[in-house]
């Protein structure tokens, strides 16, 4: 059974949704059926993710070949955010797999940092891993180019930068700052200016520069 990115994304959305239903009084009673349904769907999604795990710790997905560390990190993060213990065999297996993968893709390295950050009981041991991944993101950041063409930021790392990749990479570097990694202030400024260039006249943002 392969895990779908939609399933993993659903879990990530359901966790805050469950918390958001904690309304007092009549509102809480009205939302109780919805909360119970969310918990049921979340449990089903977690079970689906578990069944997709392979013996080597990775998770089956059509994207696994290209993004082995990314898929596994994202699944690990979804499980952890759903209350699965960091000591659970599924998490330990996934962690071992992720740590064996070299940094290759921007998405994968960013999700790796997020997953390692979520492992609260392993923070001291994983600081070096987080810093190394953050250094890779800093190295692949494109600090030179024409902002009007959307050339500043991150690609896959190949290809044209887009807001999806930049959001994940920037958030990962934000997390890495907690562990002492310092992404140059000048690069943060350039990134902010570039992101603003993505905004359209109607106030929305395109996936690429000048996308509707």
mmCIF file of N, CA and C in Angstrom, residues 148-195:
data_model
loop_
_atom_site.group_PDB
_atom_site.id
_atom_site.type_symbol
_atom_site.label_atom_id
_atom_site.label_comp_id
_atom_site.label_asym_id
_atom_site.label_seq_id
_atom_site.Cartn_x
_atom_site.Cartn_y
_atom_site.Cartn_z
ATOM 1 N N UNK A 148 12.816 40.463 -10.999
ATOM 2 C CA UNK A 148 11.650 40.619 -11.869
ATOM 3 C C UNK A 148 11.356 39.345 -12.659
ATOM 4 N N UNK A 149 12.338 38.478 -12.749
ATOM 5 C CA UNK A 149 12.157 37.191 -13.410
ATOM 6 C C UNK A 149 11.970 36.058 -12.397
ATOM 7 N N UNK A 150 12.003 36.399 -11.113
ATOM 8 C CA UNK A 150 11.814 35.387 -10.068
ATOM 9 C C UNK A 150 13.006 34.486 -9.887
ATOM 10 N N UNK A 151 14.214 35.016 -10.044
ATOM 11 C CA UNK A 151 15.415 34.177 -10.004
ATOM 12 C C UNK A 151 16.014 34.000 -8.615
ATOM 13 N N UNK A 152 15.517 34.729 -7.618
ATOM 14 C CA UNK A 152 16.055 34.610 -6.261
ATOM 15 C C UNK A 152 15.267 33.566 -5.487
ATOM 16 N N UNK A 153 15.956 32.716 -4.727
ATOM 17 C CA UNK A 153 15.267 31.712 -3.916
ATOM 18 C C UNK A 153 15.802 30.320 -4.136
ATOM 19 N N UNK A 154 14.893 29.334 -4.134
ATOM 20 C CA UNK A 154 15.289 27.939 -4.290
ATOM 21 C C UNK A 154 14.538 27.286 -5.441
ATOM 22 N N UNK A 155 15.268 26.406 -6.170
ATOM 23 C CA UNK A 155 14.638 25.507 -7.126
ATOM 24 C C UNK A 155 14.519 24.151 -6.440
ATOM 25 N N UNK A 156 14.561 23.083 -7.224
ATOM 26 C CA UNK A 156 14.366 21.731 -6.665
ATOM 27 C C UNK A 156 15.622 21.000 -6.172
ATOM 28 N N UNK A 157 16.856 21.349 -6.314
ATOM 29 C CA UNK A 157 17.360 22.713 -6.486
ATOM 30 C C UNK A 157 17.475 23.170 -7.938
ATOM 31 N N UNK A 158 17.329 22.253 -8.897
ATOM 32 C CA UNK A 158 17.356 22.677 -10.292
ATOM 33 C C UNK A 158 16.008 23.302 -10.645
ATOM 34 N N UNK A 159 15.940 23.933 -11.791
ATOM 35 C CA UNK A 159 14.682 24.520 -12.226
ATOM 36 C C UNK A 159 14.440 25.917 -11.666
ATOM 37 N N UNK A 160 13.307 26.487 -12.057
ATOM 38 C CA UNK A 160 12.954 27.845 -11.658
ATOM 39 C C UNK A 160 12.414 27.848 -10.230
ATOM 40 N N UNK A 161 12.815 28.826 -9.406
ATOM 41 C CA UNK A 161 12.265 28.917 -8.051
ATOM 42 C C UNK A 161 10.752 29.110 -8.068
ATOM 43 N N UNK A 162 10.073 28.618 -7.044
ATOM 44 C CA UNK A 162 8.641 28.867 -6.902
ATOM 45 C C UNK A 162 8.310 29.041 -5.426
ATOM 46 N N UNK A 163 7.137 29.583 -5.149
ATOM 47 C CA UNK A 163 6.771 29.919 -3.774
ATOM 48 C C UNK A 163 6.609 28.693 -2.886
ATOM 49 N N UNK A 164 6.179 27.584 -3.452
ATOM 50 C CA UNK A 164 6.006 26.371 -2.655
ATOM 51 C C UNK A 164 7.336 25.908 -2.071
ATOM 52 N N UNK A 165 8.339 25.810 -2.921
ATOM 53 C CA UNK A 165 9.663 25.387 -2.460
ATOM 54 C C UNK A 165 10.233 26.402 -1.471
ATOM 55 N N UNK A 166 10.085 27.683 -1.802
ATOM 56 C CA UNK A 166 10.661 28.724 -0.948
ATOM 57 C C UNK A 166 10.028 28.734 0.441
ATOM 58 N N UNK A 167 8.720 28.483 0.507
ATOM 59 C CA UNK A 167 8.047 28.466 1.810
ATOM 60 C C UNK A 167 8.592 27.353 2.691
ATOM 61 N N UNK A 168 8.752 26.166 2.125
ATOM 62 C CA UNK A 168 9.244 25.029 2.899
ATOM 63 C C UNK A 168 10.689 25.252 3.348
ATOM 64 N N UNK A 169 11.522 25.730 2.438
ATOM 65 C CA UNK A 169 12.929 25.957 2.760
ATOM 66 C C UNK A 169 13.084 27.052 3.809
ATOM 67 N N UNK A 170 12.323 28.134 3.654
ATOM 68 C CA UNK A 170 12.418 29.245 4.608
ATOM 69 C C UNK A 170 11.956 28.821 5.997
ATOM 70 N N UNK A 171 10.878 28.052 6.053
ATOM 71 C CA UNK A 171 10.389 27.601 7.365
ATOM 72 C C UNK A 171 11.401 26.657 8.022
ATOM 73 N N UNK A 172 12.016 25.796 7.222
ATOM 74 C CA UNK A 172 13.026 24.886 7.764
ATOM 75 C C UNK A 172 14.214 25.661 8.329
ATOM 76 N N UNK A 173 14.640 26.699 7.634
ATOM 77 C CA UNK A 173 15.753 27.514 8.133
ATOM 78 C C UNK A 173 15.349 28.297 9.383
ATOM 79 N N UNK A 174 14.091 28.685 9.452
ATOM 80 C CA UNK A 174 13.576 29.336 10.662
ATOM 81 C C UNK A 174 13.678 28.385 11.849
ATOM 82 N N UNK A 175 13.329 27.118 11.646
ATOM 83 C CA UNK A 175 13.443 26.126 12.717
ATOM 84 C C UNK A 175 14.907 25.901 13.099
ATOM 85 N N UNK A 176 15.775 25.857 12.087
ATOM 86 C CA UNK A 176 17.191 25.594 12.336
ATOM 87 C C UNK A 176 17.843 26.682 13.168
ATOM 88 N N UNK A 177 17.270 27.872 13.144
ATOM 89 C CA UNK A 177 17.828 28.964 13.931
ATOM 90 C C UNK A 177 17.811 28.639 15.423
ATOM 91 N N UNK A 178 16.840 27.832 15.857
ATOM 92 C CA UNK A 178 16.756 27.441 17.265
ATOM 93 C C UNK A 178 17.976 26.645 17.704
ATOM 94 N N UNK A 179 18.658 26.030 16.742
ATOM 95 C CA UNK A 179 19.802 25.178 17.047
ATOM 96 C C UNK A 179 21.126 25.853 16.707
ATOM 97 N N UNK A 180 21.065 27.156 16.514
ATOM 98 C CA UNK A 180 22.292 27.912 16.320
ATOM 99 C C UNK A 180 22.692 28.165 14.889
ATOM 100 N N UNK A 181 21.866 27.696 13.906
ATOM 101 C CA UNK A 181 22.246 27.939 12.515
ATOM 102 C C UNK A 181 21.796 29.330 12.107
ATOM 103 N N UNK A 182 22.687 30.075 11.484
ATOM 104 C CA UNK A 182 22.400 31.458 11.118
ATOM 105 C C UNK A 182 22.405 31.624 9.604
ATOM 106 N N UNK A 183 21.224 31.770 9.024
ATOM 107 C CA UNK A 183 21.093 32.085 7.595
ATOM 108 C C UNK A 183 21.323 33.587 7.463
ATOM 109 N N UNK A 184 22.171 33.990 6.554
ATOM 110 C CA UNK A 184 22.581 35.381 6.464
ATOM 111 C C UNK A 184 21.376 36.332 6.394
ATOM 112 N N UNK A 185 21.449 37.418 7.174
ATOM 113 C CA UNK A 185 20.369 38.402 7.201
ATOM 114 C C UNK A 185 20.106 38.977 5.805
ATOM 115 N N UNK A 186 21.181 39.196 5.065
ATOM 116 C CA UNK A 186 21.041 39.743 3.725
ATOM 117 C C UNK A 186 20.230 38.813 2.824
ATOM 118 N N UNK A 187 20.418 37.501 3.020
ATOM 119 C CA UNK A 187 19.647 36.543 2.230
ATOM 120 C C UNK A 187 18.171 36.550 2.617
ATOM 121 N N UNK A 188 17.895 36.736 3.903
ATOM 122 C CA UNK A 188 16.498 36.855 4.330
ATOM 123 C C UNK A 188 15.852 38.070 3.666
ATOM 124 N N UNK A 189 16.592 39.170 3.602
ATOM 125 C CA UNK A 189 16.064 40.385 2.981
ATOM 126 C C UNK A 189 15.761 40.153 1.494
ATOM 127 N N UNK A 190 16.714 39.517 0.811
ATOM 128 C CA UNK A 190 16.528 39.242 -0.607
ATOM 129 C C UNK A 190 15.320 38.329 -0.825
ATOM 130 N N UNK A 191 15.180 37.332 0.030
ATOM 131 C CA UNK A 191 14.067 36.402 -0.099
ATOM 132 C C UNK A 191 12.734 37.124 0.095
ATOM 133 N N UNK A 192 12.686 38.002 1.107
ATOM 134 C CA UNK A 192 11.453 38.745 1.363
ATOM 135 C C UNK A 192 11.091 39.641 0.176
ATOM 136 N N UNK A 193 12.078 40.317 -0.362
ATOM 137 C CA UNK A 193 11.830 41.188 -1.512
ATOM 138 C C UNK A 193 11.358 40.374 -2.714
ATOM 139 N N UNK A 194 11.957 39.192 -2.908
ATOM 140 C CA UNK A 194 11.567 38.360 -4.041
ATOM 141 C C UNK A 194 10.141 37.861 -3.893
ATOM 142 N N UNK A 195 9.774 37.442 -2.689
ATOM 143 C CA UNK A 195 8.412 36.951 -2.454
ATOM 144 C C UNK A 195 7.390 38.040 -2.758
#
